[in-house]
Tab-separated table of N, CA and C in Angstrom:
chain	number	residue	atom	x	y	z
T	1321	MET	N	0.843	-1.179	0.000
T	1321	MET	CA	0.000	0.000	0.000
T	1321	MET	C	0.884	1.237	0.000
T	1322	ALA	N	0.595	2.155	-0.896
T	1322	ALA	CA	1.368	3.395	-0.970
T	1322	ALA	C	1.007	4.297	0.202
T	1323	LYS	N	2.009	4.890	0.799
T	1323	LYS	CA	1.779	5.795	1.915
T	1323	LYS	C	1.255	7.122	1.382
T	1324	PRO	N	0.350	7.778	2.115
T	1324	PRO	CA	-0.149	9.086	1.692
T	1324	PRO	C	0.939	10.148	1.827
T	1325	PRO	N	0.698	11.337	1.271
T	1325	PRO	CA	1.691	12.409	1.405
T	1325	PRO	C	1.997	12.697	2.872
T	1326	LYS	N	3.248	13.098	3.154
T	1326	LYS	CA	3.696	13.340	4.528
T	1326	LYS	C	2.810	14.315	5.282
T	1327	GLY	N	2.219	15.279	4.596
T	1327	GLY	CA	1.403	16.279	5.269
T	1327	GLY	C	0.162	15.716	5.922
T	1328	LEU	N	-0.265	14.507	5.541
T	1328	LEU	CA	-1.473	13.933	6.084
T	1328	LEU	C	-1.203	12.941	7.208
T	1329	LEU	N	0.047	12.780	7.595
T	1329	LEU	CA	0.407	11.846	8.656
T	1329	LEU	C	0.867	12.591	9.895
T	1330	LYS	N	0.498	12.054	11.037
T	1330	LYS	CA	1.022	12.550	12.299
T	1330	LYS	C	1.638	11.344	12.995
T	1331	TYR	N	2.963	11.352	13.122
T	1331	TYR	CA	3.643	10.231	13.764
T	1331	TYR	C	3.492	10.339	15.271
T	1332	ILE	N	3.059	9.264	15.878
T	1332	ILE	CA	2.890	9.199	17.322
T	1332	ILE	C	4.160	8.635	17.948
T	1333	SER	N	4.709	7.615	17.312
T	1333	SER	CA	5.973	7.012	17.740
T	1333	SER	C	6.642	6.477	16.494
T	1334	GLU	N	7.776	7.039	16.153
T	1334	GLU	CA	8.434	6.647	14.917
T	1334	GLU	C	9.664	5.792	15.217
T	1335	ALA	N	9.643	4.572	14.714
T	1335	ALA	CA	10.773	3.643	14.786
T	1335	ALA	C	11.241	3.400	16.230
T	1336	HIS	N	10.303	3.151	17.119
T	1336	HIS	CA	10.631	2.798	18.505
T	1336	HIS	C	11.108	1.346	18.517
T	1337	GLN	N	12.174	1.072	19.262
T	1337	GLN	CA	12.778	-0.255	19.229
T	1337	GLN	C	13.027	-0.771	20.644
T	1338	ILE	N	12.692	-2.053	20.856
T	1338	ILE	CA	12.953	-2.729	22.127
T	1338	ILE	C	13.667	-4.035	21.789
T	1339	LYS	N	14.779	-4.306	22.469
T	1339	LYS	CA	15.553	-5.504	22.178
T	1339	LYS	C	15.983	-6.149	23.491
T	1340	GLN	N	15.792	-7.490	23.583
T	1340	GLN	CA	16.149	-8.179	24.821
T	1340	GLN	C	16.376	-9.660	24.557
T	1341	LYS	N	17.370	-10.230	25.250
T	1341	LYS	CA	17.549	-11.683	25.252
T	1341	LYS	C	16.530	-12.248	26.226
T	1342	ALA	N	15.866	-13.338	25.819
T	1342	ALA	CA	14.788	-13.841	26.660
T	1342	ALA	C	14.551	-15.325	26.440
T	1343	VAL	N	13.870	-15.921	27.422
T	1343	VAL	CA	13.324	-17.261	27.304
T	1343	VAL	C	11.811	-17.068	27.206
T	1344	PHE	N	11.189	-17.642	26.199
T	1344	PHE	CA	9.777	-17.377	25.910
T	1344	PHE	C	9.200	-18.541	25.121
T	1345	ASP	N	7.896	-18.500	24.936
T	1345	ASP	CA	7.196	-19.450	24.081
T	1345	ASP	C	6.805	-18.686	22.817
T	1346	LEU	N	7.428	-19.006	21.693
T	1346	LEU	CA	7.206	-18.257	20.455
T	1346	LEU	C	5.743	-18.267	20.032
T	1347	GLU	N	5.104	-19.412	20.121
T	1347	GLU	CA	3.689	-19.487	19.732
T	1347	GLU	C	2.833	-18.601	20.634
T	1348	ASP	N	3.121	-18.618	21.933
T	1348	ASP	CA	2.374	-17.781	22.880
T	1348	ASP	C	2.621	-16.293	22.626
T	1349	LEU	N	3.859	-15.927	22.329
T	1349	LEU	CA	4.182	-14.534	22.013
T	1349	LEU	C	3.403	-14.065	20.785
T	1350	TYR	N	3.403	-14.883	19.744
T	1350	TYR	CA	2.698	-14.556	18.504
T	1350	TYR	C	1.199	-14.368	18.773
T	1351	LEU	N	0.597	-15.324	19.490
T	1351	LEU	CA	-0.843	-15.247	19.772
T	1351	LEU	C	-1.184	-14.071	20.680
T	1352	THR	N	-0.324	-13.780	21.651
T	1352	THR	CA	-0.568	-12.645	22.543
T	1352	THR	C	-0.569	-11.334	21.765
T	1353	LEU	N	0.408	-11.154	20.888
T	1353	LEU	CA	0.450	-9.945	20.064
T	1353	LEU	C	-0.770	-9.866	19.140
T	1354	HIS	N	-1.080	-10.967	18.506
T	1354	HIS	CA	-2.244	-11.029	17.614
T	1354	HIS	C	-3.518	-10.629	18.362
T	1355	ASN	N	-3.731	-11.229	19.541
T	1355	ASN	CA	-4.940	-10.945	20.321
T	1355	ASN	C	-4.982	-9.512	20.833
T	1356	TRP	N	-3.817	-8.930	21.142
T	1356	TRP	CA	-3.790	-7.543	21.595
T	1356	TRP	C	-4.328	-6.623	20.502
T	1357	PHE	N	-3.855	-6.799	19.284
T	1357	PHE	CA	-4.323	-5.955	18.190
T	1357	PHE	C	-5.810	-6.170	17.920
T	1358	LEU	N	-6.283	-7.405	17.991
T	1358	LEU	CA	-7.714	-7.670	17.800
T	1358	LEU	C	-8.545	-7.028	18.910
T	1359	PHE	N	-8.079	-7.134	20.158
T	1359	PHE	CA	-8.802	-6.569	21.300
T	1359	PHE	C	-9.000	-5.057	21.145
T	1360	TYR	N	-7.976	-4.370	20.626
T	1360	TYR	CA	-8.070	-2.920	20.467
T	1360	TYR	C	-8.635	-2.508	19.108
T	1361	GLY	N	-9.204	-3.452	18.372
T	1361	GLY	CA	-9.944	-3.137	17.161
T	1361	GLY	C	-9.120	-2.934	15.906
T	1362	TYR	N	-7.898	-3.407	15.893
T	1362	TYR	CA	-7.044	-3.239	14.711
T	1362	TYR	C	-7.269	-4.384	13.726
T	1363	ASN	N	-7.263	-4.050	12.449
T	1363	ASN	CA	-7.226	-5.051	11.388
T	1363	ASN	C	-5.761	-5.360	11.152
T	1364	ARG	N	-5.397	-6.631	11.304
T	1364	ARG	CA	-3.990	-7.017	11.200
T	1364	ARG	C	-3.713	-7.605	9.824
T	1365	ASN	N	-2.680	-7.090	9.190
T	1365	ASN	CA	-2.229	-7.584	7.903
T	1365	ASN	C	-0.794	-8.072	8.067
T	1366	GLU	N	-0.612	-9.392	7.961
T	1366	GLU	CA	0.737	-9.935	8.080
T	1366	GLU	C	1.434	-9.790	6.731
T	1367	VAL	N	2.346	-8.857	6.659
T	1367	VAL	CA	3.059	-8.550	5.424
T	1367	VAL	C	4.175	-9.558	5.186
T	1368	GLU	N	4.785	-10.017	6.279
T	1368	GLU	CA	5.926	-10.920	6.135
T	1368	GLU	C	6.006	-11.868	7.331
T	1369	TYR	N	6.267	-13.127	7.045
T	1369	TYR	CA	6.636	-14.104	8.068
T	1369	TYR	C	7.716	-14.962	7.428
T	1370	ARG	N	8.916	-14.806	7.921
T	1370	ARG	CA	10.051	-15.512	7.327
T	1370	ARG	C	10.803	-16.269	8.418
T	1371	LEU	N	11.045	-17.553	8.137
T	1371	LEU	CA	11.831	-18.391	9.029
T	1371	LEU	C	13.096	-18.781	8.273
T	1372	ILE	N	14.244	-18.381	8.816
T	1372	ILE	CA	15.532	-18.658	8.179
T	1372	ILE	C	16.298	-19.620	9.085
T	1373	GLU	N	16.570	-20.798	8.574
T	1373	GLU	CA	17.286	-21.807	9.362
T	1373	GLU	C	18.567	-22.199	8.644
T	1374	THR	N	19.657	-22.212	9.398
T	1374	THR	CA	20.937	-22.710	8.890
T	1374	THR	C	21.464	-23.715	9.910
T	1375	ASP	N	22.641	-24.214	9.657
T	1375	ASP	CA	23.247	-25.169	10.601
T	1375	ASP	C	23.596	-24.505	11.932
T	1376	THR	N	23.855	-23.203	11.904
T	1376	THR	CA	24.349	-22.527	13.105
T	1376	THR	C	23.313	-21.668	13.832
T	1377	TYR	N	22.249	-21.237	13.164
T	1377	TYR	CA	21.267	-20.386	13.845
T	1377	TYR	C	19.902	-20.455	13.167
T	1378	THR	N	18.899	-19.959	13.896
T	1378	THR	CA	17.542	-19.808	13.369
T	1378	THR	C	17.118	-18.368	13.602
T	1379	ARG	N	16.501	-17.785	12.587
T	1379	ARG	CA	16.050	-16.398	12.657
T	1379	ARG	C	14.602	-16.343	12.181
T	1380	VAL	N	13.776	-15.582	12.905
T	1380	VAL	CA	12.379	-15.385	12.535
T	1380	VAL	C	12.168	-13.892	12.313
T	1381	GLU	N	11.512	-13.548	11.204
T	1381	GLU	CA	11.186	-12.151	10.902
T	1381	GLU	C	9.691	-12.058	10.626
T	1382	ILE	N	9.019	-11.200	11.365
T	1382	ILE	CA	7.576	-11.003	11.207
T	1382	ILE	C	7.327	-9.507	11.043
T	1383	ARG	N	6.478	-9.159	10.095
T	1383	ARG	CA	6.115	-7.753	9.914
T	1383	ARG	C	4.612	-7.659	9.717
T	1384	TRP	N	3.979	-6.837	10.571
T	1384	TRP	CA	2.539	-6.615	10.492
T	1384	TRP	C	2.260	-5.143	10.256
T	1385	GLU	N	1.212	-4.869	9.487
T	1385	GLU	CA	0.659	-3.528	9.354
T	1385	GLU	C	-0.742	-3.595	9.948
T	1386	ASN	N	-0.953	-2.855	11.031
T	1386	ASN	CA	-2.219	-2.880	11.758
T	1386	ASN	C	-2.900	-1.531	11.618
T	1387	MET	N	-4.212	-1.552	11.332
T	1387	MET	CA	-4.934	-0.303	11.123
T	1387	MET	C	-6.322	-0.412	11.758
T	1388	ARG	N	-6.764	0.695	12.332
T	1388	ARG	CA	-8.147	0.759	12.813
T	1388	ARG	C	-8.707	2.149	12.548
T	1389	THR	N	-10.006	2.195	12.377
T	1389	THR	CA	-10.699	3.465	12.178
T	1389	THR	C	-11.509	3.739	13.432
T	1390	PRO	N	-11.175	4.807	14.160
T	1390	PRO	CA	-11.983	5.135	15.348
T	1390	PRO	C	-13.351	5.668	14.918
T	1391	ASP	N	-14.060	6.333	15.788
T	1391	ASP	CA	-15.418	6.801	15.507
T	1391	ASP	C	-15.501	7.698	14.279
T	1392	ASP	N	-14.468	8.443	13.998
T	1392	ASP	CA	-14.460	9.387	12.883
T	1392	ASP	C	-13.760	8.757	11.676
T	1393	PRO	N	-14.471	8.502	10.560
T	1393	PRO	CA	-13.831	7.863	9.397
T	1393	PRO	C	-12.776	8.739	8.719
T	1394	TYR	N	-12.664	9.994	9.132
T	1394	TYR	CA	-11.636	10.889	8.604
T	1394	TYR	C	-10.249	10.460	9.065
T	1395	ILE	N	-10.206	9.715	10.168
T	1395	ILE	CA	-8.941	9.335	10.805
T	1395	ILE	C	-8.767	7.816	10.748
T	1396	LYS	N	-7.555	7.388	10.462
T	1396	LYS	CA	-7.184	5.982	10.586
T	1396	LYS	C	-5.912	5.919	11.435
T	1397	LEU	N	-5.902	4.992	12.372
T	1397	LEU	CA	-4.747	4.813	13.239
T	1397	LEU	C	-3.972	3.577	12.779
T	1398	HIS	N	-2.658	3.715	12.697
T	1398	HIS	CA	-1.799	2.642	12.215
T	1398	HIS	C	-0.723	2.318	13.254
T	1399	ILE	N	-0.421	1.039	13.397
T	1399	ILE	CA	0.747	0.592	14.139
T	1399	ILE	C	1.439	-0.450	13.265
T	1400	ASP	N	2.606	-0.111	12.782
T	1400	ASP	CA	3.409	-1.047	12.006
T	1400	ASP	C	4.392	-1.713	12.962
T	1401	MET	N	4.388	-3.038	12.963
T	1401	MET	CA	5.208	-3.774	13.912
T	1401	MET	C	6.147	-4.723	13.175
T	1402	GLY	N	7.388	-4.695	13.569
T	1402	GLY	CA	8.363	-5.663	13.095
T	1402	GLY	C	8.879	-6.443	14.285
T	1403	LEU	N	8.980	-7.741	14.132
T	1403	LEU	CA	9.489	-8.606	15.192
T	1403	LEU	C	10.585	-9.463	14.582
T	1404	VAL	N	11.798	-9.341	15.123
T	1404	VAL	CA	12.929	-10.138	14.643
T	1404	VAL	C	13.472	-10.917	15.833
T	1405	ILE	N	13.563	-12.229	15.650
T	1405	ILE	CA	14.110	-13.088	16.698
T	1405	ILE	C	15.344	-13.757	16.126
T	1406	THR	N	16.487	-13.512	16.763
T	1406	THR	CA	17.742	-14.107	16.310
T	1406	THR	C	18.248	-15.091	17.359
T	1407	GLY	N	19.049	-16.032	16.912
T	1407	GLY	CA	19.603	-17.027	17.835
T	1407	GLY	C	18.542	-17.907	18.446
T	1408	LEU	N	17.448	-18.124	17.728
T	1408	LEU	CA	16.329	-18.906	18.253
T	1408	LEU	C	16.761	-20.356	18.455
T	1409	ASP	N	16.502	-20.850	19.659
T	1409	ASP	CA	16.891	-22.213	19.999
T	1409	ASP	C	15.907	-22.737	21.041
T	1410	LYS	N	15.810	-24.041	21.151
T	1410	LYS	CA	14.956	-24.670	22.162
T	1410	LYS	C	15.727	-24.801	23.465
T	1411	THR	N	15.000	-24.699	24.571
T	1411	THR	CA	15.595	-24.875	25.887
T	1411	THR	C	14.537	-25.455	26.813
T	1412	GLU	N	14.948	-25.875	27.971
T	1412	GLU	CA	14.021	-26.367	28.983
T	1412	GLU	C	14.212	-25.567	30.263
T	1413	ILE	N	13.093	-25.275	30.897
T	1413	ILE	CA	13.149	-24.617	32.201
T	1413	ILE	C	12.346	-25.453	33.183
T	1414	ILE	N	12.602	-25.222	34.441
T	1414	ILE	CA	11.835	-25.921	35.468
T	1414	ILE	C	10.936	-24.888	36.139
T	1415	LYS	N	9.628	-25.133	36.040
T	1415	LYS	CA	8.640	-24.237	36.645
T	1415	LYS	C	7.741	-25.065	37.550
T	1416	ASP	N	7.717	-24.720	38.809
T	1416	ASP	CA	6.928	-25.458	39.808
T	1416	ASP	C	7.280	-26.942	39.819
T	1417	GLY	N	8.584	-27.237	39.640
T	1417	GLY	CA	9.054	-28.612	39.684
T	1417	GLY	C	8.807	-29.412	38.413
T	1418	VAL	N	8.318	-28.756	37.361
T	1418	VAL	CA	8.012	-29.446	36.114
T	1418	VAL	C	8.875	-28.866	34.995
T	1419	LYS	N	9.477	-29.747	34.169
T	1419	LYS	CA	10.261	-29.290	33.023
T	1419	LYS	C	9.315	-28.828	31.916
T	1420	ILE	N	9.604	-27.646	31.394
T	1420	ILE	CA	8.788	-27.073	30.318
T	1420	ILE	C	9.709	-26.728	29.155
T	1421	LYS	N	9.312	-27.116	27.942
T	1421	LYS	CA	10.080	-26.758	26.751
T	1421	LYS	C	9.720	-25.340	26.340
T	1422	MET	N	10.747	-24.516	26.124
T	1422	MET	CA	10.561	-23.110	25.759
T	1422	MET	C	11.510	-22.774	24.612
T	1423	ASP	N	11.406	-21.545	24.152
T	1423	ASP	CA	12.316	-21.014	23.149
T	1423	ASP	C	13.195	-19.974	23.826
T	1424	LYS	N	14.387	-19.769	23.275
T	1424	LYS	CA	15.239	-18.692	23.768
T	1424	LYS	C	15.893	-18.023	22.568
T	1425	GLY	N	16.211	-16.752	22.758
T	1425	GLY	CA	16.843	-15.993	21.691
T	1425	GLY	C	16.783	-14.512	21.996
T	1426	THR	N	17.218	-13.726	21.042
T	1426	THR	CA	17.157	-12.271	21.173
T	1426	THR	C	15.938	-11.783	20.412
T	1427	VAL	N	15.035	-11.122	21.142
T	1427	VAL	CA	13.777	-10.633	20.576
T	1427	VAL	C	13.892	-9.129	20.383
T	1428	GLU	N	13.567	-8.667	19.195
T	1428	GLU	CA	13.621	-7.244	18.887
T	1428	GLU	C	12.290	-6.804	18.281
T	1429	PHE	N	11.625	-5.847	18.962
T	1429	PHE	CA	10.394	-5.249	18.460
T	1429	PHE	C	10.725	-3.903	17.840
T	1430	ARG	N	10.122	-3.612	16.718
T	1430	ARG	CA	10.220	-2.281	16.103
T	1430	ARG	C	8.795	-1.808	15.850
T	1431	LEU	N	8.444	-0.674	16.428
T	1431	LEU	CA	7.082	-0.163	16.316
T	1431	LEU	C	7.078	1.255	15.761
T	1432	THR	N	6.161	1.497	14.847
T	1432	THR	CA	5.904	2.840	14.358
T	1432	THR	C	4.399	3.044	14.403
T	1433	ALA	N	3.959	4.064	15.110
T	1433	ALA	CA	2.530	4.368	15.219
T	1433	ALA	C	2.281	5.737	14.623
T	1434	TYR	N	1.235	5.824	13.808
T	1434	TYR	CA	0.899	7.108	13.211
T	1434	TYR	C	-0.593	7.207	12.929
T	1435	MET	N	-1.041	8.438	12.806
T	1435	MET	CA	-2.424	8.737	12.497
T	1435	MET	C	-2.478	9.255	11.064
T	1436	GLU	N	-3.409	8.731	10.293
T	1436	GLU	CA	-3.584	9.155	8.904
T	1436	GLU	C	-4.876	9.963	8.823
T	1437	LYS	N	-4.755	11.200	8.373
T	1437	LYS	CA	-5.923	12.063	8.208
T	1437	LYS	C	-6.357	12.027	6.747
T	1438	ASP	N	-7.649	12.146	6.519
T	1438	ASP	CA	-8.216	12.126	5.173
T	1438	ASP	C	-7.715	10.907	4.411
T	1439	ALA	N	-7.855	9.744	5.035
T	1439	ALA	CA	-7.317	8.507	4.465
T	1439	ALA	C	-7.926	8.165	3.112
T	1440	ASP	N	-9.169	8.534	2.896
T	1440	ASP	CA	-9.824	8.218	1.627
T	1440	ASP	C	-9.597	9.291	0.562
T	1441	GLY	N	-8.946	10.388	0.929
T	1441	GLY	CA	-8.633	11.445	-0.031
T	1441	GLY	C	-9.823	12.296	-0.448
T	1442	GLU	N	-10.912	12.224	0.305
T	1442	GLU	CA	-12.114	12.981	-0.046
T	1442	GLU	C	-11.909	14.494	0.086
T	1443	TRP	N	-10.986	14.915	0.944
T	1443	TRP	CA	-10.770	16.334	1.191
T	1443	TRP	C	-9.539	16.842	0.439
T	1444	SER	N	-8.990	16.044	-0.446
T	1444	SER	CA	-7.750	16.426	-1.126
T	1444	SER	C	-7.914	16.581	-2.635
T	1445	GLY	N	-9.137	16.508	-3.116
T	1445	GLY	CA	-9.367	16.481	-4.555
T	1445	GLY	C	-9.027	17.758	-5.301
T	1446	ASN	N	-9.222	18.896	-4.672
T	1446	ASN	CA	-8.940	20.164	-5.349
T	1446	ASN	C	-8.491	21.185	-4.308
T	1447	PRO	N	-7.983	22.321	-4.755
T	1447	PRO	CA	-7.459	23.321	-3.808
T	1447	PRO	C	-8.490	23.804	-2.794
T	1448	PHE	N	-9.740	23.951	-3.208
T	1448	PHE	CA	-10.778	24.407	-2.275
T	1448	PHE	C	-10.967	23.387	-1.149
T	1449	MET	N	-11.080	22.101	-1.493
T	1449	MET	CA	-11.285	21.072	-0.475
T	1449	MET	C	-10.064	20.916	0.431
T	1450	ARG	N	-8.866	21.115	-0.116
T	1450	ARG	CA	-7.664	21.064	0.728
T	1450	ARG	C	-7.702	22.193	1.759
T	1451	ARG	N	-8.164	23.361	1.360
T	1451	ARG	CA	-8.276	24.498	2.294
T	1451	ARG	C	-9.334	24.206	3.361
T	1452	VAL	N	-10.457	23.619	2.955
T	1452	VAL	CA	-11.495	23.240	3.912
T	1452	VAL	C	-10.929	22.224	4.905
T	1453	ARG	N	-10.126	21.263	4.407
T	1453	ARG	CA	-9.508	20.266	5.287
T	1453	ARG	C	-8.590	20.937	6.307
T	1454	GLU	N	-7.791	21.908	5.853
T	1454	GLU	CA	-6.898	22.620	6.774
T	1454	GLU	C	-7.691	23.316	7.873
T	1455	LEU	N	-8.789	23.967	7.504
T	1455	LEU	CA	-9.640	24.646	8.494
T	1455	LEU	C	-10.297	23.627	9.435
T	1456	TYR	N	-10.753	22.524	8.891
T	1456	TYR	CA	-11.350	21.454	9.697
T	1456	TYR	C	-10.347	20.930	10.718
T	1457	ASP	N	-9.112	20.675	10.258
T	1457	ASP	CA	-8.063	20.193	11.162
T	1457	ASP	C	-7.741	21.210	12.249
T	1458	LYS	N	-7.674	22.462	11.858
T	1458	LYS	CA	-7.215	23.508	12.784
T	1458	LYS	C	-8.282	23.927	13.786
T	1459	TYR	N	-9.538	23.994	13.358
T	1459	TYR	CA	-10.570	24.567	14.231
T	1459	TYR	C	-11.633	23.584	14.704
T	1460	VAL	N	-11.939	22.565	13.940
T	1460	VAL	CA	-13.053	21.691	14.296
T	1460	VAL	C	-12.594	20.487	15.115
T	1461	ILE	N	-11.597	19.769	14.654
T	1461	ILE	CA	-11.215	18.540	15.364
T	1461	ILE	C	-9.805	18.604	15.955
T	1462	ARG	N	-9.276	19.780	16.107
T	1462	ARG	CA	-7.901	19.917	16.625
T	1462	ARG	C	-7.696	19.210	17.947
T	1463	THR	N	-8.595	19.410	18.914
T	1463	THR	CA	-8.393	18.797	20.238
T	1463	THR	C	-8.500	17.278	20.160
T	1464	ARG	N	-9.388	16.780	19.304
T	1464	ARG	CA	-9.500	15.335	19.143
T	1464	ARG	C	-8.228	14.748	18.523
T	1465	LEU	N	-7.660	15.461	17.552
T	1465	LEU	CA	-6.421	15.001	16.928
T	1465	LEU	C	-5.269	15.000	17.926
T	1466	GLU	N	-5.249	15.981	18.815
T	1466	GLU	CA	-4.170	16.077	19.807
T	1466	GLU	C	-4.257	14.950	20.840
T	1467	ASN	N	-5.439	14.367	21.026
T	1467	ASN	CA	-5.608	13.289	22.009
T	1467	ASN	C	-5.068	11.961	21.522
T	1468	TYR	N	-4.781	11.826	20.238
T	1468	TYR	CA	-4.273	10.547	19.711
T	1468	TYR	C	-2.820	10.427	19.912
């Protein structure tokens, strides 16, 4: 999907990154993230799921584009998420005296959140409508836009 012109985007968090070595359940992590986006009303589009295996390491790359439309169809909220897991390997831990098979590796999240105004381009068709959009943004829904 082509991104709209820069003037119609408001970045909430651009290229935020979290990286940590961890012991986790990959399937549980995937489902937890999936359910979080569904719970908050996002339509999830899995753009990429790549599993790279060699003799020495395993790497997983996941990229999602998540979008939701709040009450006002003029606005669309986006969260683009990248998840890269390097050094993925199986391990066992003991929890409550029971051995549990888990995954371990370095997990890296990359998140970009932004708001798209006039997503359908209805207010961008001609110079008059672009001016009306500017006035609408500045005087009518300014406080609502600032709350996102």
